[in-house]
CSV table of C-alpha atoms in Angstrom, one decimal:
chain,number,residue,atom,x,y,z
K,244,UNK,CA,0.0,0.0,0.0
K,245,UNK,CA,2.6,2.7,1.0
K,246,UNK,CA,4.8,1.4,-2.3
K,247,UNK,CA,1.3,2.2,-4.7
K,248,UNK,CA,1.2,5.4,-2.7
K,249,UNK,CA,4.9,6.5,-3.5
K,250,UNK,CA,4.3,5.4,-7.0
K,251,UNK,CA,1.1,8.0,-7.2
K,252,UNK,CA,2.6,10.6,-6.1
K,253,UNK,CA,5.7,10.1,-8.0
K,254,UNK,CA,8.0,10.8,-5.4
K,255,UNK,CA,10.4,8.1,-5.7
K,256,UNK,CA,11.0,8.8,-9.5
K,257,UNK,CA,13.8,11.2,-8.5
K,258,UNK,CA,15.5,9.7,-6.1
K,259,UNK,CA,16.0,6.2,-8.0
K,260,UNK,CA,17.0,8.4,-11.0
K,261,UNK,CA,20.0,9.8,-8.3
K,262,UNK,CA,21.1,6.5,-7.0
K,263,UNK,CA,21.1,5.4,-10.7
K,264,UNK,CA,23.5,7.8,-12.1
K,265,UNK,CA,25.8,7.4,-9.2
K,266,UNK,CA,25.8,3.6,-9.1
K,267,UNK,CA,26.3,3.0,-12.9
K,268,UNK,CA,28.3,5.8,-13.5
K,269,UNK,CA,29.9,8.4,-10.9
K,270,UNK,CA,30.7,5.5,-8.8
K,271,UNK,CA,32.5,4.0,-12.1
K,272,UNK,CA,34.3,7.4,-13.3
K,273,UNK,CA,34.8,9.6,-10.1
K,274,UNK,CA,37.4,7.7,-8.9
K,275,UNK,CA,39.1,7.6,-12.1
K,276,UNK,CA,39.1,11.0,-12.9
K,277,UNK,CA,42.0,12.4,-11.1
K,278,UNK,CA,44.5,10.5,-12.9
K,279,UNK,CA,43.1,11.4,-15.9
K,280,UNK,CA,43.8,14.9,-15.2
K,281,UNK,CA,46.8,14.6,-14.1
K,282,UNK,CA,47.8,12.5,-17.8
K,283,UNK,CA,46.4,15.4,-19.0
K,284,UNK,CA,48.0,18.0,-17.4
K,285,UNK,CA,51.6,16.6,-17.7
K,286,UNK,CA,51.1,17.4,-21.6
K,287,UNK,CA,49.7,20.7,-20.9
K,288,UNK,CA,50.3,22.0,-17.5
K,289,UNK,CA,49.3,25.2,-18.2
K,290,UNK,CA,45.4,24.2,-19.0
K,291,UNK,CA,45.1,22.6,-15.5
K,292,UNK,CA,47.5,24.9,-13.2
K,293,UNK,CA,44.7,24.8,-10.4
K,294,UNK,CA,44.4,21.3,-9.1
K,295,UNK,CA,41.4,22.2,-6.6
K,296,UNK,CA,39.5,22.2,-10.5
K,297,UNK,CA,40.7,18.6,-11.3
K,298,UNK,CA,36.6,17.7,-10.5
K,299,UNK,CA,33.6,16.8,-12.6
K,300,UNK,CA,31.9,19.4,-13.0
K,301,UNK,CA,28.1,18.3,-12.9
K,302,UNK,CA,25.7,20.8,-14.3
K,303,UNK,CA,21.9,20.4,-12.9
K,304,UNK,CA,19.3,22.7,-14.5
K,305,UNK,CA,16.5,22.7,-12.1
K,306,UNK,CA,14.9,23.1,-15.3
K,307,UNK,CA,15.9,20.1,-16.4
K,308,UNK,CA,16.7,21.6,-20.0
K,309,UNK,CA,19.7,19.7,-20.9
K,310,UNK,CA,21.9,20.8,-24.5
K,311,UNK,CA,23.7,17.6,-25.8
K,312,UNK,CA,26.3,20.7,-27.1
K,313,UNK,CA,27.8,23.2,-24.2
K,314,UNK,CA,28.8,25.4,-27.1
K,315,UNK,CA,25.3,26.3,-28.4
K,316,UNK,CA,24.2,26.5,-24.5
K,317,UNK,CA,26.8,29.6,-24.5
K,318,UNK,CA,29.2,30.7,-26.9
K,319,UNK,CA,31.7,31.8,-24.0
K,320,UNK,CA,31.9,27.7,-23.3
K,321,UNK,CA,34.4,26.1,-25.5
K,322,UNK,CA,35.2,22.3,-26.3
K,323,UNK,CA,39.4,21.4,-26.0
K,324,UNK,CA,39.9,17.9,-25.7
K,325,UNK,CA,38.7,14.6,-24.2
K,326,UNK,CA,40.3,13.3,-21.1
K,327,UNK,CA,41.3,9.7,-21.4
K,328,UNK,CA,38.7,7.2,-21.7
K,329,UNK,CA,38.4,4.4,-19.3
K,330,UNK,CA,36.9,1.2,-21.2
K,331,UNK,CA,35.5,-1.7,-18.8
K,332,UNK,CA,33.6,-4.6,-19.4
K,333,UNK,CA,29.4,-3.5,-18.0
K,334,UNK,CA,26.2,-5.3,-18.3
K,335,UNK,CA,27.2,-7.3,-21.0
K,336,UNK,CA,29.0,-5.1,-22.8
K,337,UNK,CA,32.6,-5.9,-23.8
K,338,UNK,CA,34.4,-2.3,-24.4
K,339,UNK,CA,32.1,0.0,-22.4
K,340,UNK,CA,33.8,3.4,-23.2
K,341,UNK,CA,33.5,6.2,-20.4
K,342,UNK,CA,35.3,9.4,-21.0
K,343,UNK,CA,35.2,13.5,-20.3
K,344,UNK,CA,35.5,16.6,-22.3
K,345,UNK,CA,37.3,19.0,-20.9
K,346,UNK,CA,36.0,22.8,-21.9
K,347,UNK,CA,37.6,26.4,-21.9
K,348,UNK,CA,35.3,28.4,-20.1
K,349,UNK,CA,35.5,32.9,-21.1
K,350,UNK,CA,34.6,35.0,-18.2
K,351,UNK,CA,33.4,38.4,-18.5
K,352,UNK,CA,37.0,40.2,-18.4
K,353,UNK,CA,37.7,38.0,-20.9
K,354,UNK,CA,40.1,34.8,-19.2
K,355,UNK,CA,40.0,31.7,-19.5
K,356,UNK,CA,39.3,28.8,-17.0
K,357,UNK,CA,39.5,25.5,-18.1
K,358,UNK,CA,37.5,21.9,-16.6
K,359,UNK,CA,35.7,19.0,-17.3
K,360,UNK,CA,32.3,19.9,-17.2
K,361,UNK,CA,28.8,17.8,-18.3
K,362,UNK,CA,25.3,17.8,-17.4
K,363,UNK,CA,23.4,15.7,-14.8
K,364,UNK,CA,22.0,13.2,-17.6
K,365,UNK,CA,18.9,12.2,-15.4
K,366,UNK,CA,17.8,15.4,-15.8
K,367,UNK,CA,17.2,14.4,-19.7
K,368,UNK,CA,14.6,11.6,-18.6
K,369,UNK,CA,13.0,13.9,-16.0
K,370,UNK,CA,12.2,16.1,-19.0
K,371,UNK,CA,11.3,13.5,-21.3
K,372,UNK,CA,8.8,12.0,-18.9
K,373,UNK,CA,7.2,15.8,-18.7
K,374,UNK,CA,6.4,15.5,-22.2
K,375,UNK,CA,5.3,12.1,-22.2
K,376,UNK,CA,1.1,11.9,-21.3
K,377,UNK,CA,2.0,8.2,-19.9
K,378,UNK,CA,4.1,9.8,-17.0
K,379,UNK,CA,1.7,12.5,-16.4
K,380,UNK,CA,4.6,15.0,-15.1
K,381,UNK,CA,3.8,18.3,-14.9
K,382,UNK,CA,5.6,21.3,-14.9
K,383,UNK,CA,5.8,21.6,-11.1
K,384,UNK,CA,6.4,18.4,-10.3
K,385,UNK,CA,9.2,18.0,-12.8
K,386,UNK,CA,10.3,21.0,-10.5
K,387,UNK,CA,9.9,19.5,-7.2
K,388,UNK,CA,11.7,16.4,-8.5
K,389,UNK,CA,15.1,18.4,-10.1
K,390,UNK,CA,15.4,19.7,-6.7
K,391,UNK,CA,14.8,16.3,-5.1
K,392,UNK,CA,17.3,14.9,-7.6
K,393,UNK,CA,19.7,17.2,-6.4
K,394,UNK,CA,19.4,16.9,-3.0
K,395,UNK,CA,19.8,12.7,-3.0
K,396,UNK,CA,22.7,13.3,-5.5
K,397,UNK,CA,24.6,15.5,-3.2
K,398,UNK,CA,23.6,13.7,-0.1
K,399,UNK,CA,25.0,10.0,-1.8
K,400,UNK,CA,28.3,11.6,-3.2
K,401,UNK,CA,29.0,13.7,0.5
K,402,UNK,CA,28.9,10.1,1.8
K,403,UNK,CA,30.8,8.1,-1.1
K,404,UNK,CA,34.6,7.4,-0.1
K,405,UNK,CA,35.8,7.1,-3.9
K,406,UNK,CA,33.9,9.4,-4.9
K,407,UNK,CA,35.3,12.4,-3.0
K,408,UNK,CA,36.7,15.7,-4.4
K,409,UNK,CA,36.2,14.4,-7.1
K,410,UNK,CA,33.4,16.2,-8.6
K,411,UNK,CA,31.4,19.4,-7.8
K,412,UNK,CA,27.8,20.1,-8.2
K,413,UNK,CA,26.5,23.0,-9.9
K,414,UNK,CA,22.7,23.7,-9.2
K,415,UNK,CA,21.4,26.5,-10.7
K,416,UNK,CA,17.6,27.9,-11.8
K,417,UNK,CA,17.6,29.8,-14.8
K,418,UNK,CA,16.6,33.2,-15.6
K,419,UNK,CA,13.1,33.9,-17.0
K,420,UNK,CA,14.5,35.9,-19.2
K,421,UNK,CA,17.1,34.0,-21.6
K,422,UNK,CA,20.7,35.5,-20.8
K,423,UNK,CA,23.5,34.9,-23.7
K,424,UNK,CA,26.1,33.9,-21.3
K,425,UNK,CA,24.5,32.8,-17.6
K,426,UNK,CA,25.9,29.2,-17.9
K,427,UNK,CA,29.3,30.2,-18.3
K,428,UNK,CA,28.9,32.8,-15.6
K,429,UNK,CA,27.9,30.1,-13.2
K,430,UNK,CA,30.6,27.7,-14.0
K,431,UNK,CA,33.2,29.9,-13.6
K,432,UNK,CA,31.8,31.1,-10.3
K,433,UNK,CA,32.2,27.8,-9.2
K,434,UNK,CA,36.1,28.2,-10.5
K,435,UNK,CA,37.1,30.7,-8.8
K,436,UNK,CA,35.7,29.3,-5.5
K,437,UNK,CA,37.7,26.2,-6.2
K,438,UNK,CA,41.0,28.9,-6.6
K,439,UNK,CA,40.0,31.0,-3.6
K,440,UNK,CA,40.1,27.4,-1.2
K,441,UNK,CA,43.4,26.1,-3.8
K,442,UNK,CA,44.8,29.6,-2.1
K,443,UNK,CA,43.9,29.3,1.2
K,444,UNK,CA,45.2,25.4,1.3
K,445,UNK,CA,48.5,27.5,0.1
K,446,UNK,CA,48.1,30.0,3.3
K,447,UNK,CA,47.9,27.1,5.4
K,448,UNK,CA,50.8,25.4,4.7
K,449,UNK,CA,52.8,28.3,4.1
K,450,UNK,CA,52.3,31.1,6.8
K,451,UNK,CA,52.9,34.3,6.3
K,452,UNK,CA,54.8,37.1,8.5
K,453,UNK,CA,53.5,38.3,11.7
K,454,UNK,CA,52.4,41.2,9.9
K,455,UNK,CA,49.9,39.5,7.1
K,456,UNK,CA,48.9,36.7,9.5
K,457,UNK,CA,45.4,38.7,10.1
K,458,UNK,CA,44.6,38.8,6.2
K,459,UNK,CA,45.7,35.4,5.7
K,460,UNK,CA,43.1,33.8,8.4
K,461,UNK,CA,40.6,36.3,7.1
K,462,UNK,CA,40.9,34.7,3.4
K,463,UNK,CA,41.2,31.0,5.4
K,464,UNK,CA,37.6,31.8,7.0
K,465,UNK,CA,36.6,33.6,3.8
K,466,UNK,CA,37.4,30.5,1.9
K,467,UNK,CA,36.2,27.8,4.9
K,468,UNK,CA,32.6,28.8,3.7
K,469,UNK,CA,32.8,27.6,0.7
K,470,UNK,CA,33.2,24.2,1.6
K,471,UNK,CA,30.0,24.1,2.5
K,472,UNK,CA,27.1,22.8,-0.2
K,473,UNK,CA,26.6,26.3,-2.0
K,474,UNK,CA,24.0,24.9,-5.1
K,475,UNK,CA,21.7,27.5,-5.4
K,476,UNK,CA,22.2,31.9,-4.5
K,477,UNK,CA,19.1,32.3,-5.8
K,478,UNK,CA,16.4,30.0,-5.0
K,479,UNK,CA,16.3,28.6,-0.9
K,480,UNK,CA,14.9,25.2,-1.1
């Protein structure tokens, strides 16, 4: 009785969607993805000078538009290269190829910031089933299961082992009004967070002098905050 309940009201939709994606893929990839950044970096160290950026980046439109090409999303997002693939045997499948792009991100003055970045691919069946009459979503509930989506995502990575600092969530509501570059703006605020605590990890293990020990555990406290799941500025679910 309680499962046809849950099943009417839809609410467990999301949350298997979450478990899902990690289980048959972050789990798989995460753990991987650090030494695939560092192969990368050894040929190009200057692309990947930040190693606090050596994460997935995991887009999740609580919109749960999804573009199969980051480049049309925003023409300040630009495609450089793949990372290298991992192939495993999965399900049957003999060669199972599992691999990253890694983009060049413009910012508004006009530098560039380079990670792997890709959307939440769940969200693509969330929105599909929205359009489909058999699953009956509608707009709102499509809503309320984004941000459930979210939620379980981040709540199963903060407690995966392999999985951790290894990827970085990035939870965002779009404007009503279409912006040119908003995607790109919200990536690389995400960057520079990842610099600002790359710094302050810097600060820590080398002190400064007496007389720039007060700025340096203002930045450390500064930066401290933004350890903490930051997902959404605008919205407050």
């Amino acid at each position: 009785e309680m499962s046809e309940m849950s099943e009417r009201s839809k609410q467990n939709v999301a949350y298997g969607l979450a478990w899902s994606y990690y289980v048959g893929y972050l789990k798989i990839v995460l753990p991987r993805l650090k030494k695939s950044m560092e192969e990368l970096s050894r040929g190009n160290p200057n692309l990947l000078a930040c190693r606090k950026t050596w994460k997935l980046h995991i887009l999740v439109p609580l919109s749960c538009d999804v573009y199969d090409d980051l480049e049309k999303a925003d023409s300040n997002i630009q495609y450089v290269t793949d990372l290298t693939e991992t192939t495993l045997a999965r399900a049957g499948t003999k060669h199972r190829v599992y691999k990253h792009s890694l983009y060049a991100i413009r910012d508004e003055e006009n530098q560039l910031w380079h990670c792997a970045v890709e959307y939440a691919t769940p969200l693509q069946s969330l929105h599909a089933m929205s359009q489909d009459e058999c699953a009956a979503f509608s707009r709102e509930e499509r809503l309320e299961q984004a941000k459930l989506f979210y939620r379980t995502l981040e709540e199963i990575l903060r407690g995966s082992k392999e999985c951790a600092d290894a990827y970085r969530l990035i939870a965002f509501q779009e404007p009503e009004e279409a912006e040119t570059h908003f995607l790109s703006r919200e990536i690389v605020w995400h960057l520079r967070q990842e610099h600002h605590e790359e710094i302050a990890v810097l600060e820590r293990s080398h002190p400064h002098t007496p007389s720039t020990a007060l700025d340096s555990a203002e930045l450390s406290l500064q930066v401290s905050m933004s350890d903490l799941p930051q997902p959404l500025r605008t919205d407050g679910f």
